Coordinates of C-alpha atoms in Angstrom, one line a residue:
Chain A
M488 CA -20.4 3.8 8.6
A489 CA -24.0 4.5 9.7
E490 CA -22.9 7.7 11.3
K491 CA -21.9 9.4 8.0
F492 CA -25.4 8.4 6.6
D493 CA -27.0 9.9 9.7
N494 CA -25.1 13.1 9.4
L495 CA -26.1 13.5 5.7
E496 CA -29.7 12.5 6.3
E497 CA -29.9 15.1 9.2
H498 CA -28.5 17.8 6.9
L499 CA -30.9 16.8 4.1
E500 CA -33.8 16.9 6.4
K501 CA -33.0 20.4 7.6
F502 CA -32.5 21.6 4.0
I503 CA -35.9 20.2 2.9
E504 CA -37.6 21.7 5.9
N505 CA -36.1 25.1 5.2
I506 CA -37.2 24.9 1.5
R507 CA -40.6 23.9 2.6
Q508 CA -40.9 27.0 4.9
L509 CA -39.6 29.2 2.1
G510 CA -42.4 27.9 -0.1
I511 CA -45.0 28.8 2.6
I512 CA -43.6 32.3 3.0
V513 CA -43.5 32.8 -0.8
S514 CA -47.1 31.4 -1.3
D515 CA -48.6 34.5 0.4
F516 CA -45.9 37.0 0.6
Q517 CA -46.2 40.1 2.9
P518 CA -43.6 42.9 3.1
S519 CA -42.9 42.0 6.7
S520 CA -41.7 38.6 5.6
Q521 CA -38.8 40.0 3.5
A522 CA -36.3 39.7 6.3
V523 CA -37.4 36.2 7.0
L524 CA -37.2 35.3 3.4
N525 CA -33.6 36.6 3.2
Q526 CA -32.6 34.6 6.2
K527 CA -34.2 31.5 4.7
L528 CA -32.3 32.1 1.5
N529 CA -29.0 32.2 3.4
F530 CA -29.9 29.2 5.3
M531 CA -30.5 27.4 2.0
I532 CA -26.9 28.3 0.9
S533 CA -25.4 27.2 4.2
G534 CA -27.4 24.0 4.0
L535 CA -25.9 23.3 0.5
Q536 CA -22.5 24.0 2.0
D537 CA -23.0 21.5 4.7
I538 CA -24.3 18.8 2.2
D539 CA -21.2 19.5 -0.1
K540 CA -18.9 18.9 3.0
C541 CA -20.6 15.5 3.5
Q542 CA -19.5 14.1 0.0
K543 CA -15.8 13.6 1.2
Q544 CA -17.1 11.0 3.6
L545 CA -19.1 9.2 1.0
H546 CA -16.9 9.2 -2.0
D547 CA -16.5 5.4 -1.8
I548 CA -20.3 4.6 -1.6
N549 CA -21.7 3.2 -4.9
V550 CA -25.4 3.3 -5.8
P551 CA -26.8 1.0 -8.5
L552 CA -28.4 2.9 -11.3
E553 CA -31.5 0.6 -11.3
V554 CA -32.3 2.1 -7.8
F555 CA -32.6 5.5 -9.6
E556 CA -35.2 4.1 -12.0
Y557 CA -37.3 2.9 -9.1
I558 CA -37.3 6.3 -7.5
D559 CA -38.1 8.1 -10.8
Q560 CA -41.1 5.9 -11.2
G561 CA -42.2 6.7 -7.5
R562 CA -41.5 3.3 -6.3
N563 CA -40.0 2.2 -3.0
P564 CA -36.3 1.5 -3.5
Q565 CA -36.4 -1.3 -1.0
L566 CA -38.3 -3.2 -3.7
Y567 CA -35.0 -3.3 -5.7
T568 CA -33.2 -4.9 -2.8
K569 CA -36.0 -7.4 -2.3
E570 CA -35.9 -8.3 -5.9
C571 CA -32.1 -8.6 -5.9
L572 CA -32.2 -11.0 -2.9
E573 CA -35.0 -13.1 -4.6
R574 CA -33.1 -13.2 -7.9
A575 CA -29.9 -14.4 -6.0
L576 CA -31.7 -17.0 -4.2
A577 CA -33.4 -18.3 -7.4
R578 CA -30.1 -18.4 -9.3
N579 CA -28.4 -20.1 -6.4
E580 CA -31.1 -22.8 -6.3
Q581 CA -30.8 -23.2 -10.1
V582 CA -27.0 -23.7 -10.0
K583 CA -27.5 -26.1 -7.0
G584 CA -29.8 -28.1 -9.1
K585 CA -27.3 -28.2 -11.9
I586 CA -24.5 -29.3 -9.7
D587 CA -26.7 -32.1 -8.1
T588 CA -27.6 -33.5 -11.4
M589 CA -24.0 -33.4 -12.7
T590 CA -22.6 -35.1 -9.5
Chain B
M1140 CA -1.0 -46.9 -36.6
F1141 CA -3.6 -46.1 -34.0
S1142 CA -0.9 -45.1 -31.6
T1143 CA 0.9 -42.8 -34.0
L1144 CA -2.4 -40.9 -34.8
F1145 CA -3.4 -40.2 -31.2
G1146 CA 0.0 -40.6 -29.4
Q1147 CA 0.6 -41.9 -26.0
N1148 CA 2.7 -40.7 -23.1
E1149 CA 3.2 -44.0 -21.4
A1150 CA 5.9 -46.3 -22.6
Q1151 CA 3.6 -49.3 -22.4
G1152 CA 0.0 -49.1 -23.3
P1153 CA -2.9 -50.9 -21.5
T1154 CA -3.1 -54.7 -21.6
G1155 CA -6.2 -54.5 -23.7
S1156 CA -4.6 -52.5 -26.3
S1157 CA -1.7 -55.0 -26.8
S1158 CA -4.1 -57.8 -27.4
L1159 CA -5.8 -55.8 -30.1
G1160 CA -2.5 -55.4 -31.8
F1161 CA -1.7 -51.9 -30.6
G1162 CA 1.7 -51.3 -29.4
P1163 CA 3.2 -48.6 -27.3
G1164 CA 3.4 -45.5 -29.4
K1165 CA 6.2 -42.9 -29.4
P1166 CA 6.1 -40.3 -26.7
P1167 CA 5.1 -36.8 -28.0
P1168 CA 7.9 -34.4 -28.5
P1169 CA 8.7 -32.0 -25.6
I1170 CA 6.9 -28.8 -26.0
P1171 CA 9.1 -25.7 -25.5
Q1172 CA 8.0 -23.7 -22.4
N1173 CA 7.6 -20.5 -24.5
Q1174 CA 4.8 -22.0 -26.5
V1175 CA 3.1 -23.3 -23.5
S1176 CA 2.9 -20.1 -21.8
M1177 CA 1.7 -18.3 -24.9
A1178 CA -1.0 -20.8 -25.4
G1179 CA -2.6 -19.4 -22.2
Q1180 CA -2.3 -15.7 -23.3
M1181 CA -4.0 -14.1 -26.3
P1182 CA -1.1 -12.4 -28.4
P1183 CA -2.1 -9.8 -30.8
Q1184 CA -0.4 -11.4 -33.7
L1185 CA -2.7 -14.4 -33.6
V1186 CA -3.3 -14.5 -37.3
D1187 CA 0.2 -15.1 -38.3
E1188 CA 1.1 -17.8 -35.6
G1189 CA -2.3 -19.5 -35.6
P1190 CA -1.5 -23.0 -36.6
A1191 CA 1.6 -23.1 -34.3
L1192 CA -0.4 -21.9 -31.4
R1193 CA -3.2 -24.2 -31.9
K1194 CA -0.9 -27.1 -32.1
S1195 CA 0.7 -26.0 -28.8
G1196 CA -2.6 -25.6 -27.2
A1197 CA -3.8 -28.9 -28.3
M1198 CA -0.8 -30.7 -26.9
S1199 CA -0.6 -28.9 -23.7
G1200 CA -1.3 -31.9 -21.5
P1201 CA -1.7 -35.7 -21.5
F1202 CA -5.0 -35.5 -23.4
Y1203 CA -5.6 -34.0 -26.9
L1204 CA -7.6 -30.7 -26.9
L1205 CA -8.0 -30.8 -23.1
R1206 CA -6.9 -27.5 -21.7
E1207 CA -6.0 -26.9 -18.0
L1208 CA -8.9 -27.3 -15.8
P1209 CA -9.9 -24.3 -13.8
V1210 CA -8.7 -23.9 -10.4
G1211 CA -11.3 -25.3 -7.9
N1212 CA -13.2 -22.8 -5.8
E1213 CA -14.6 -23.6 -2.4
L1214 CA -17.6 -21.3 -2.8
T1215 CA -19.9 -22.9 -5.4
G1216 CA -23.7 -22.7 -6.1
N1217 CA -24.0 -25.7 -3.8
T1218 CA -23.8 -23.5 -0.8
N1219 CA -26.5 -21.1 0.4
L1220 CA -24.9 -17.9 -0.5
I1221 CA -27.3 -15.8 1.6
T1222 CA -26.2 -17.6 4.9
H1223 CA -22.6 -17.6 3.7
Y1224 CA -22.7 -13.7 3.4
N1225 CA -24.8 -13.3 6.6
L1226 CA -27.8 -11.9 4.8
E1227 CA -30.5 -13.9 6.5
H1228 CA -31.6 -10.8 8.5
A1229 CA -31.8 -8.7 5.3
Y1230 CA -33.7 -11.5 3.5
N1231 CA -36.2 -11.8 6.3
K1232 CA -36.6 -8.1 6.5
F1233 CA -37.2 -7.6 2.8
C1234 CA -38.7 -10.9 1.6
G1235 CA -40.4 -12.0 4.7
K1236 CA -42.6 -9.0 5.2
K1237 CA -44.6 -7.2 2.7
V1238 CA -42.7 -4.1 1.3
K1239 CA -44.9 -1.2 0.4
E1240 CA -44.9 -0.1 -3.2
K1241 CA -44.9 3.6 -3.0
L1242 CA -41.9 5.9 -2.4
S1243 CA -43.9 8.0 0.0
N1244 CA -44.0 4.9 2.3
F1245 CA -40.2 4.9 2.3
L1246 CA -40.0 8.6 2.9
P1247 CA -43.1 9.6 4.9
E1248 CA -41.7 13.0 6.0
L1249 CA -40.9 14.2 2.6
P1250 CA -43.2 17.0 1.4
G1251 CA -44.8 17.2 -2.0
M1252 CA -46.1 14.7 -4.5
I1253 CA -43.3 12.2 -4.6
D1254 CA -45.2 9.2 -5.8
C1255 CA -45.6 10.8 -9.3
P1256 CA -43.0 9.8 -11.8
G1257 CA -40.0 12.2 -12.0
T1258 CA -40.4 12.8 -15.8
Q1259 CA -43.7 14.7 -15.3
D1260 CA -42.2 17.6 -13.4
G1261 CA -38.6 17.4 -14.6
S1262 CA -37.3 16.2 -11.2
S1263 CA -36.0 12.8 -12.2
L1264 CA -32.6 11.5 -11.1
R1265 CA -32.0 10.2 -14.6
S1266 CA -32.0 13.8 -16.0
L1267 CA -29.5 14.6 -13.3
I1268 CA -27.1 11.9 -14.5
D1269 CA -27.7 12.8 -18.2
K1270 CA -27.3 16.5 -17.7
P1271 CA -25.2 17.0 -14.5
P1272 CA -25.3 20.5 -13.0
V1273 CA -22.5 23.0 -12.9
C1274 CA -20.2 21.9 -9.9
G1275 CA -17.0 23.1 -8.5
N1276 CA -18.1 26.6 -7.7
S1277 CA -18.0 27.6 -4.0
F1278 CA -21.3 28.5 -2.1
S1279 CA -21.0 32.0 -0.9
P1280 CA -23.8 33.7 1.0
L1281 CA -25.9 36.3 -0.7
T1282 CA -25.0 39.9 -0.2
G1283 CA -27.4 42.8 0.3
A1284 CA -27.1 43.7 -3.3
S1285 CA -27.9 40.3 -4.6
L1286 CA -30.8 39.9 -2.2
T1287 CA -32.5 42.9 -3.9
G1288 CA -33.5 40.4 -6.6
F1289 CA -35.6 38.6 -4.2
R1290 CA -38.0 41.4 -3.4
L1291 CA -41.4 39.9 -4.1
H1292 CA -44.8 41.2 -4.9
T1293 CA -47.3 41.0 -2.0
G1294 CA -50.2 38.7 -2.1
P1295 CA -50.9 35.0 -2.9
L1296 CA -49.3 33.1 -5.8
P1297 CA -50.9 32.9 -9.2
E1298 CA -53.1 29.8 -9.7
Q1299 CA -50.7 28.2 -12.0
Y1300 CA -48.1 27.8 -9.3
R1301 CA -50.4 27.1 -6.3
L1302 CA -50.5 23.2 -7.1
M1303 CA -46.9 22.8 -6.0
H1304 CA -48.1 23.0 -2.3
I1305 CA -50.7 20.5 -2.5
Q1306 CA -49.8 17.2 -0.7
P1307 CA -51.6 14.0 -0.9
P1308 CA -53.9 13.4 2.1
K1309 CA -51.8 11.6 4.8
K1310 CA -53.4 8.9 7.0
K1311 CA -53.7 9.9 10.6
S1312 CA -51.2 7.9 12.7
K1313 CA -52.5 6.5 15.9
H1314 CA -49.3 7.3 17.7
K1315 CA -49.0 11.1 18.3
H1316 CA -45.5 12.3 17.9
K1317 CA -44.1 14.4 20.7
H1318 CA -42.5 17.2 18.5
H1319 CA -45.2 18.6 16.2
R1320 CA -44.2 20.0 12.9
P1321 CA -46.4 22.8 11.5
Q1322 CA -48.5 21.4 8.6
D1323 CA -48.6 23.0 5.2
P1324 CA -51.3 25.7 5.5
L1325 CA -53.7 27.1 2.9
P1326 CA -52.2 30.0 0.8
Q1327 CA -53.9 32.7 3.0
E1328 CA -52.5 31.5 6.3
T1329 CA -49.1 32.2 7.7
P1330 CA -46.9 29.7 9.7
S1331 CA -47.5 31.3 13.1
D1332 CA -51.3 30.7 12.9
S1333 CA -51.2 27.1 11.7
D1334 CA -51.3 25.0 14.8
P1335 CA -54.4 22.8 14.8
K1336 CA -53.6 21.2 18.2
K1337 CA -53.9 24.7 19.8
K1338 CA -57.1 25.3 18.1
K1339 CA -58.6 22.0 19.3
K1340 CA -57.4 22.6 22.9
K1341 CA -59.1 26.1 23.0
R1342 CA -62.4 24.4 21.9
D1343 CA -62.1 21.8 24.7
D1344 CA -61.2 24.3 27.4
D1345 CA -64.0 26.7 26.7
P1346 CA -66.4 26.4 29.7
D1347 CA -69.3 27.8 27.8
R1348 CA -69.1 24.9 25.4
K1349 CA -69.1 22.5 28.2
K1350 CA -72.3 24.0 29.6
K1351 CA -74.0 23.9 26.2
K1352 CA -73.2 20.3 26.0
K1353 CA -74.6 19.5 29.3
D1354 CA -77.7 21.3 28.6
K1355 CA -78.2 19.5 25.3
K1356 CA -77.8 16.1 27.1
K1357 CA -80.4 17.1 29.5
K1358 CA -82.9 18.1 26.9
K1359 CA -82.3 14.9 25.0
N1360 CA -82.8 12.8 28.1
R1361 CA -86.1 14.6 29.0
H1362 CA -87.6 14.0 25.6
S1363 CA -86.7 10.3 25.5
P1364 CA -89.3 7.8 26.2
D1365 CA -87.2 5.9 28.8
H1366 CA -86.9 9.0 31.0
P1367 CA -88.7 8.2 34.4
G1368 CA -90.0 11.7 35.0
L1369 CA -91.8 12.0 31.7
T1370 CA -95.3 10.7 32.7
G1371 CA -95.4 13.0 35.8
S1372 CA -94.1 16.1 34.4
Q1373 CA -95.9 16.3 31.1
P1374 CA -99.6 16.7 31.0
S1375 CA -101.3 13.7 29.4
S1376 CA -103.7 14.1 26.6
N1377 CA -106.5 12.5 28.3
S1378 CA -106.7 14.7 31.3
L1379 CA -109.7 17.1 31.4
R1380 CA -109.3 20.7 31.7

């Protein structure tokens, strides 16, 4: 299971690096950079193809929508996992207390 | 009369009840199985058959209005669910240590200003869900004719677009990575020239610089009061000429 995530992560990193280099070329464009720019654009398309192929392996993965809210706010998504665990433990203790008082 | 109101299943009531004058009551009439099964379900025509269903639900057991108890579950809130589902390692990892707040701490290699809210620059994931992009088309590489649209003007970007390259200052890590990635340069530089490690090495290897450094050190030592040769070499102010 971790392999398919590693595969997607690798493709995404290469794609982002390619886009970053594209931005550098475009920021101060020279006529001699046209061929490199064309190459980078085609790399971008092939990168999108590779990422699209990865979706077949990950069709059964579900991501909670609350994680997207954390990312949109610029917060670490691991905080969501932390809060879920803390809430689960707090609720577990609450129910245990109720059971102990009833019995 | 008490027995006829509440009804009893047993033929003989308890001993206490007989002393009070209560006798064994009539057993309740046998409930047809259809009505018992329907009591558990929610039929759509509940309005018409309400009273009948309520009666059957009320009498579905030895005690009035007591429905069937739920099936017992081994896993309850009494057990520690984190240990039950083997999440101790995850709990210690996320709740034991301090998790950093910013997104850039989770994704340190990602370029750009990622700690800003996505709504500011229109890069939010929520907008991707609300307005999904057009999917289903195949990705085909750009041909020569379509690449003509990407012929750009020479020179730097206009100022309004330059902010996209600015990254927040990164803290220098103590551990140096073996594979060095070229950093984002200023707009005037090209990727081939941006290699600060090489520039630093050139400075250190320069022999002239080394000589200059040595000379500077010698001069400093001569002028310092602790230098042993100071009193002999320099002429004293009290000597007669």
